[in-house]
CSV table of C-alpha atoms in Angstrom, one decimal:
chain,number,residue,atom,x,y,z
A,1,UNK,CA,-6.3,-20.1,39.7
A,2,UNK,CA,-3.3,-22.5,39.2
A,3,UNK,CA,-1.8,-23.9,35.9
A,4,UNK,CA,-2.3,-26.6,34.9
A,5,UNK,CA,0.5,-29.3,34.8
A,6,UNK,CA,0.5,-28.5,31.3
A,7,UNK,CA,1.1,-25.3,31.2
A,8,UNK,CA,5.4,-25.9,31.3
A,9,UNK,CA,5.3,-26.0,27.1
A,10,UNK,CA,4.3,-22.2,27.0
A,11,UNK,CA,8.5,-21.8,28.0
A,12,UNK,CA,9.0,-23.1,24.9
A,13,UNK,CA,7.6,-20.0,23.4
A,14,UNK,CA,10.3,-17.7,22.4
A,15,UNK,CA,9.7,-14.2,22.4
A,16,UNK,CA,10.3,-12.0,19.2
A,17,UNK,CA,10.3,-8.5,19.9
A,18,UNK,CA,11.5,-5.8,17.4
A,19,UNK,CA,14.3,-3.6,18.1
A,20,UNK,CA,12.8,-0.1,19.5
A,21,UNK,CA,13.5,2.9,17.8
A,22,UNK,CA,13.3,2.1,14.2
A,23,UNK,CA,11.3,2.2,11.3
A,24,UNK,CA,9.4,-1.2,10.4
A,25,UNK,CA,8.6,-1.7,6.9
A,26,UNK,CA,6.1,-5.1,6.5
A,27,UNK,CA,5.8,-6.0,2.4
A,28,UNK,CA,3.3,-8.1,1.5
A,29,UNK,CA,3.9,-10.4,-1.7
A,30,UNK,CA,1.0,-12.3,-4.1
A,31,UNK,CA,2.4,-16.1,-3.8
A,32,UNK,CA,2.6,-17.5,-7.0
A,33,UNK,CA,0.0,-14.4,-8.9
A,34,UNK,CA,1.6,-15.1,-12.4
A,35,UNK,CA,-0.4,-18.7,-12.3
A,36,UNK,CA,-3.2,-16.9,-10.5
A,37,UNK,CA,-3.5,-14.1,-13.1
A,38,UNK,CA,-3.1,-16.5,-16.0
A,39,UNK,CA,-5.7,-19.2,-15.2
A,40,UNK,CA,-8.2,-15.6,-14.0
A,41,UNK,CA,-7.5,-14.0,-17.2
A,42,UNK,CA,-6.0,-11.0,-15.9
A,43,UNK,CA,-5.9,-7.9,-18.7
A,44,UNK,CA,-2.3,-7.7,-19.8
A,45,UNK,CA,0.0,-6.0,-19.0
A,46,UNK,CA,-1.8,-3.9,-16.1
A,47,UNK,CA,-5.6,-5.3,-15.5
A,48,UNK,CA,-7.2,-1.7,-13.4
A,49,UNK,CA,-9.5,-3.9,-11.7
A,50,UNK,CA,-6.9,-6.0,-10.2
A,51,UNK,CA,-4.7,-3.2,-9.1
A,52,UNK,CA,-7.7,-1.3,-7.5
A,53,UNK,CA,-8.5,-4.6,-5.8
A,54,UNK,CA,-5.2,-4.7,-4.1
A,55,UNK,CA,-5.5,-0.8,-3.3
A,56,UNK,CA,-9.0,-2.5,-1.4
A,57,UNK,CA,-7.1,-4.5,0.2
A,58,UNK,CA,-4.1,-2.2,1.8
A,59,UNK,CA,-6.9,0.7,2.4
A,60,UNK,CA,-8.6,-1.9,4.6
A,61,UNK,CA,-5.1,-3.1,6.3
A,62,UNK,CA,-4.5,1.0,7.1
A,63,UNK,CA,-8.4,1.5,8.4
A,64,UNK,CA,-7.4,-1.0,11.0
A,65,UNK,CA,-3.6,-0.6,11.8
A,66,UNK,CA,-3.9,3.4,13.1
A,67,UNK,CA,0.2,3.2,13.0
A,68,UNK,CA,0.3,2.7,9.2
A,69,UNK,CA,1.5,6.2,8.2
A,70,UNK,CA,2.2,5.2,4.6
A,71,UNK,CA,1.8,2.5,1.4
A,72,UNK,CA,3.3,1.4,-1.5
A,73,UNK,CA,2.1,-1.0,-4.2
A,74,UNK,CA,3.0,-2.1,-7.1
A,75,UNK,CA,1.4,-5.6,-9.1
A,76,UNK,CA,1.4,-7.9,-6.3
A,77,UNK,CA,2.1,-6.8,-3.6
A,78,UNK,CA,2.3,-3.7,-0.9
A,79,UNK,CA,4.6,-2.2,1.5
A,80,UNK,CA,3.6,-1.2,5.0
A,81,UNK,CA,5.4,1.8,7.1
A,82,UNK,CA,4.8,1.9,10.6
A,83,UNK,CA,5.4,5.1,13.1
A,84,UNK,CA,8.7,4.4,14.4
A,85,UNK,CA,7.5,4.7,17.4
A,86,UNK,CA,4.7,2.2,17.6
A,87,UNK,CA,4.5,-0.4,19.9
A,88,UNK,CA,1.6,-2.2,18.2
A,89,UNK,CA,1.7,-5.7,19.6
A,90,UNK,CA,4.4,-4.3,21.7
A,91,UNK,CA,6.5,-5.1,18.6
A,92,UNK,CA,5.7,-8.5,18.5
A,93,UNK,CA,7.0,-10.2,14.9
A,94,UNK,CA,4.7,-12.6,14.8
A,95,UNK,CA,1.8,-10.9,15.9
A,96,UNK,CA,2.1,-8.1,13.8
A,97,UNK,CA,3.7,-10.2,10.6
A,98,UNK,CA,0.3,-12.8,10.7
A,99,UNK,CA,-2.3,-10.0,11.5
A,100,UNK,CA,-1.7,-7.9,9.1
A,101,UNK,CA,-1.1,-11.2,5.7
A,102,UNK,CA,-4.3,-12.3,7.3
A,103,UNK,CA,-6.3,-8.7,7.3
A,104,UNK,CA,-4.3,-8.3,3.4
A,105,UNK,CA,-5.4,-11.3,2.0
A,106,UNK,CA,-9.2,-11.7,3.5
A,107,UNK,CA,-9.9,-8.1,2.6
A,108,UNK,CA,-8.6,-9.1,-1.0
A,109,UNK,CA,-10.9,-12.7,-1.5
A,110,UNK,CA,-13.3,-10.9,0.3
A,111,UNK,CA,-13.9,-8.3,-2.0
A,112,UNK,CA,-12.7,-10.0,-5.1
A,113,UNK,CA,-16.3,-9.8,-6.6
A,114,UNK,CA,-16.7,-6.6,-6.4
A,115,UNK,CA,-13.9,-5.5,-8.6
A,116,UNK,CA,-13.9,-8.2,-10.9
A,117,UNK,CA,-18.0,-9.5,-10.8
A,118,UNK,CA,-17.5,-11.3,-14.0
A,119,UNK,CA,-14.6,-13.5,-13.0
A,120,UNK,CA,-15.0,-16.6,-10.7
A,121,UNK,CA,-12.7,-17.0,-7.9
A,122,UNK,CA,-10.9,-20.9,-8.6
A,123,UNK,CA,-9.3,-20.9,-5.9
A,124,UNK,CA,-7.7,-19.2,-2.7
A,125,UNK,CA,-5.0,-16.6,-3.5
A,126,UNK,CA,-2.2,-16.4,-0.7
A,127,UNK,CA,0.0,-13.9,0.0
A,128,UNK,CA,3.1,-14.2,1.9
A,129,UNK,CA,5.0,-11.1,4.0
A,130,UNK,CA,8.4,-10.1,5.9
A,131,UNK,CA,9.3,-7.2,8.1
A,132,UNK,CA,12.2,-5.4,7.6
A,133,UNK,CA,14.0,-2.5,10.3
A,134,UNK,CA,15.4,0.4,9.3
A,135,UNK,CA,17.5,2.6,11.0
A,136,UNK,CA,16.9,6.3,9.4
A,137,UNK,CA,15.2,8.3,7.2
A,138,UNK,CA,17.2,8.1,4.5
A,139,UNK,CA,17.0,3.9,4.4
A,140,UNK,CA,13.0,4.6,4.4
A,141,UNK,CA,13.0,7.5,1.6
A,142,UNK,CA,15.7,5.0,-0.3
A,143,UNK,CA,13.3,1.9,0.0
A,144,UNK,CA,10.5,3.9,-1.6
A,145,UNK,CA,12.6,4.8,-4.1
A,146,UNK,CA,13.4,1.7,-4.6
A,147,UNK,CA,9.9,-0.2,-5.1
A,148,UNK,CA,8.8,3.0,-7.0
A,149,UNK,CA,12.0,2.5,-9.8
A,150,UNK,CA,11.2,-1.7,-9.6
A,151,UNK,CA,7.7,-0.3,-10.7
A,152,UNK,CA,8.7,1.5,-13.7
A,153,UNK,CA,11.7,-0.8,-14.7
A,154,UNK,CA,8.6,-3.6,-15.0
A,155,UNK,CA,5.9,-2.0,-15.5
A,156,UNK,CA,8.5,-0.5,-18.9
A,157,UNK,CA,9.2,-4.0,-19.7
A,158,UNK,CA,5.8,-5.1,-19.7
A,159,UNK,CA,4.5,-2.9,-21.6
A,160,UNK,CA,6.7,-3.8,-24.8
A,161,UNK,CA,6.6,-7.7,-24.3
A,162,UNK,CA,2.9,-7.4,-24.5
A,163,UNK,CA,2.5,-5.1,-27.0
A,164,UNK,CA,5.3,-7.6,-29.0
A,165,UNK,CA,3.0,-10.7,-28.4
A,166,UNK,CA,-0.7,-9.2,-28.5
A,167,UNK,CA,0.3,-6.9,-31.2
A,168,UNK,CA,3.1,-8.1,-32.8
A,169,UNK,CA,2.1,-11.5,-33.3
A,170,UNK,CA,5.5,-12.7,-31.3
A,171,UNK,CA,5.5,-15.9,-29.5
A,172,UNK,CA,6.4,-15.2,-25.4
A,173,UNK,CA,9.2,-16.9,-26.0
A,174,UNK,CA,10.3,-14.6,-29.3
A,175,UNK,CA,9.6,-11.2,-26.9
A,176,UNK,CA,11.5,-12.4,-23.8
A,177,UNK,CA,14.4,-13.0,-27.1
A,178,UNK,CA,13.7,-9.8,-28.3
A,179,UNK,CA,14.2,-8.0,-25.4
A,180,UNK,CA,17.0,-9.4,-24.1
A,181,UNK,CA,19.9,-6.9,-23.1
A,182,UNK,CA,18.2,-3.6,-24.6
A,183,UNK,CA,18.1,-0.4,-22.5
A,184,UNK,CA,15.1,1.3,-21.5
A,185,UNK,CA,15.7,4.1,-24.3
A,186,UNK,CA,15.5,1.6,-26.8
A,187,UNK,CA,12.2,-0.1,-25.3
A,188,UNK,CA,10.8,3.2,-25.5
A,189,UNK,CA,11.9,3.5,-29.2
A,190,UNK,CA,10.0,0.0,-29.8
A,191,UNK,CA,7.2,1.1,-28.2
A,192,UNK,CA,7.2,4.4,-29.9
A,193,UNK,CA,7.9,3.5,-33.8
A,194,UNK,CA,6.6,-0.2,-33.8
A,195,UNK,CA,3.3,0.4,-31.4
A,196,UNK,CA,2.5,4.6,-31.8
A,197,UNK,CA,2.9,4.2,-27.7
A,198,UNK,CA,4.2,7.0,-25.8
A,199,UNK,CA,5.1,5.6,-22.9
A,200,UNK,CA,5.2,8.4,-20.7
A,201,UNK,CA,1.5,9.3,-21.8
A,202,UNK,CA,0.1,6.1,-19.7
A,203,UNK,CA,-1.7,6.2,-16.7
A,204,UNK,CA,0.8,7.4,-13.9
A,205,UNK,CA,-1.0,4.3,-11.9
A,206,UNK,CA,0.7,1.5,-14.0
A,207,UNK,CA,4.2,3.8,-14.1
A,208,UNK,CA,4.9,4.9,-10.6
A,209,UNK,CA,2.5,2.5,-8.3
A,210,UNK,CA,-0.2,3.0,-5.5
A,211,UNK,CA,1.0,5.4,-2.3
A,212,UNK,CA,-1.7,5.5,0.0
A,213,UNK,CA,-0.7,8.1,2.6
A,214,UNK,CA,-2.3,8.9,6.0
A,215,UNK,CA,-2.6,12.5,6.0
A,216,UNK,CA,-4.3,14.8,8.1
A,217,UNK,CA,-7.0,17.0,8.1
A,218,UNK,CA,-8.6,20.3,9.9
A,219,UNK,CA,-12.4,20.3,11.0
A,220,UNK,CA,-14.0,23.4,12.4
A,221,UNK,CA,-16.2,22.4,15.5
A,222,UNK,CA,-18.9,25.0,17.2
A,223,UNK,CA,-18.6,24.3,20.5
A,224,UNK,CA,-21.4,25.9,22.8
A,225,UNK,CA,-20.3,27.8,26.0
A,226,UNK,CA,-23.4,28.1,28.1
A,227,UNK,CA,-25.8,31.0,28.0
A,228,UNK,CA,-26.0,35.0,27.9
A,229,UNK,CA,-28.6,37.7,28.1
A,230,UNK,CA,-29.4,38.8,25.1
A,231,UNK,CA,-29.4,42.4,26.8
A,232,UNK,CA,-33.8,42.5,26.3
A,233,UNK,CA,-34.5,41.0,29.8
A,234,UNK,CA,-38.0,42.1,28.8
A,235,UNK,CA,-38.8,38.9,26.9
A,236,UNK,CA,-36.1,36.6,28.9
A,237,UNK,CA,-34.9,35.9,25.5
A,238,UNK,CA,-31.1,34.4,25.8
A,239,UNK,CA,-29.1,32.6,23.1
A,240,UNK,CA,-25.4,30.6,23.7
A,241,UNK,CA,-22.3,31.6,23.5
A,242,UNK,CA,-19.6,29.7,21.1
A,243,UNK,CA,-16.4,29.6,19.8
A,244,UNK,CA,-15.0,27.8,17.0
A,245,UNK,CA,-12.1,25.3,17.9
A,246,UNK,CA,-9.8,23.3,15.1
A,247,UNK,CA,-9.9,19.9,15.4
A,248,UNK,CA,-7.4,17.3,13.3
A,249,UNK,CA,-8.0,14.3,12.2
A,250,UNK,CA,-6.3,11.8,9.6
A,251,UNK,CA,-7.3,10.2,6.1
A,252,UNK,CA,-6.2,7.3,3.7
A,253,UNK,CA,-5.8,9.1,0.5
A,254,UNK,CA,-4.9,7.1,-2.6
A,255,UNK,CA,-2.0,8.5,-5.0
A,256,UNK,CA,-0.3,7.4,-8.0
A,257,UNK,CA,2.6,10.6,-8.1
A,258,UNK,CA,6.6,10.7,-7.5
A,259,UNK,CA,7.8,9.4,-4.3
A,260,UNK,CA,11.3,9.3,-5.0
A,261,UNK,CA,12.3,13.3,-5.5
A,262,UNK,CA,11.7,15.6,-2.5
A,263,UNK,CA,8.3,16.9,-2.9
A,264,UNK,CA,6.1,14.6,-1.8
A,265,UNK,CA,8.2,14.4,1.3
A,266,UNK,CA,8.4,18.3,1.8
A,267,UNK,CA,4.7,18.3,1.8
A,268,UNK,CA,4.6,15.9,4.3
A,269,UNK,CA,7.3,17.0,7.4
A,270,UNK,CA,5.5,15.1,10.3
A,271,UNK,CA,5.0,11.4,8.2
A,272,UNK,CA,8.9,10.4,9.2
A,273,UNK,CA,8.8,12.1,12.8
A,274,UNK,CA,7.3,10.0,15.1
């Protein structure tokens, strides 16, 4: 069937492919969550329901995108890997940048109630999101490394301020002041002598982030192979034959561990290959 005479404006449509052969990395970002957890009366400084909700959320993005090998998050918002050799969308920026915000932040509104029943939604949360290539391996292990260290530099920082305003009766204003300039060692001195806190006792999910990790898994299946004589041809009796035969499938397991030294990586060879 012919176009229409109006078809001419799709040329205007310029085509966004991503360069082949490297790693895509898509972070998604809460916009403006400090208002948002402020006026929904988020716990301070890490609210578990909030973080699982967001776990929800990536878990759901992962279900759908097959290519998703691996996730990082960390308070607002999440990093996607891809397979380096996925041609989702056949790379398509656009496509892949607005399907999986959308699929992040519906899942997230859509199962805000169950994670935090008690707290009415006010309004739409948004989240915004970028792509980023990379070229090797070592970018992607460094970028993990990177949100994983941002995750412990504020999740460190946030712990004291709190502690200095819900506990020590300081104004925010007085605990941004106190802070100001010290070194971690000393924020773990504060936290230590003024608060009893150990800070390297707390949850490992509020110090080193959300991975969620595709990994795979080995199922035995019996698979029948027709029938044989039992060898008493008086009775006709015959059973099957069978034979068991591995089969692999893959899983979204949730972890809160080190992603920066080598281990996680050594325990996982294939996650970076393909």
């Amino acid at each position: 069937m012919a176009g229409s005479r109006y078809e001419y404006v799709k040329k205007f449509e310029l085509p966004d492919p991503l360069l082949p052969g490297t790693f895509m990395v898509l972070r998604v970002d809460g916009h403006a969550f400090h208002r948002l957890s402020s006026d929904h009366d988020f716990i301070k400084p890490n609210d578990e329901r909030a973080l699982q909700l967001m776990d929800r959320a990536a878990r759901d993005v992962m279900n759908q995108f097959k290519e998703i090998v691996l996730a990082f998050g960390e308070s607002d918002e999440y990093s996607f890997l891809f397979r380096r050799n996925t041609v989702v969308y056949s790379r398509r920026q656009s496509k892949i940048l607005t399907n999986v915000t959308s699929l992040f932040t519906s899942s997230y509104v859509f199962n805000w109630s169950q994670y935090l029943p008690n707290t009415a939604l006010k309004y739409p949360p948004s989240f915004d999101g970028r792509i980023v290539l990379y070229p090797s391996v070592k970018e992607i292990r460094d970028y993990f490394a990177w949100r994983q260290a941002d995750t412990h530099i504020n999740n460190l920082y946030n712990t004291i301020f709190w502690a200095l305003v819900l506990e020590g009766g300081e104004t925010t204003a007085q605990a941004h002041a106190t802070l100001k300039g010290t070194s971690s060692s000393v924020k773990h001195e504060m936290l230590h002598s003024k608060f009893g806190i150990n800070y390297n006792t707390l949850p490992e999910r509020y110090r080193k982030g959300s991975i969620l990790v595709r990994e795979e898994v080995l199922q035995e299946a019996v698979l029948l192979q027709g029938n044989e004589a039992t060898g008493d041809q008086s009775d006709g009796a015959a059973r099957r034959k069978s034979q068991t035969k591995v089969k692999v499938r893959t899983t979204v397991e949730l972890l809160h561990c080190d992603i920066i030294g080598d281990e996680f990586w050594d325990k996982r060879p294939n996650l970076l290959l393909y």
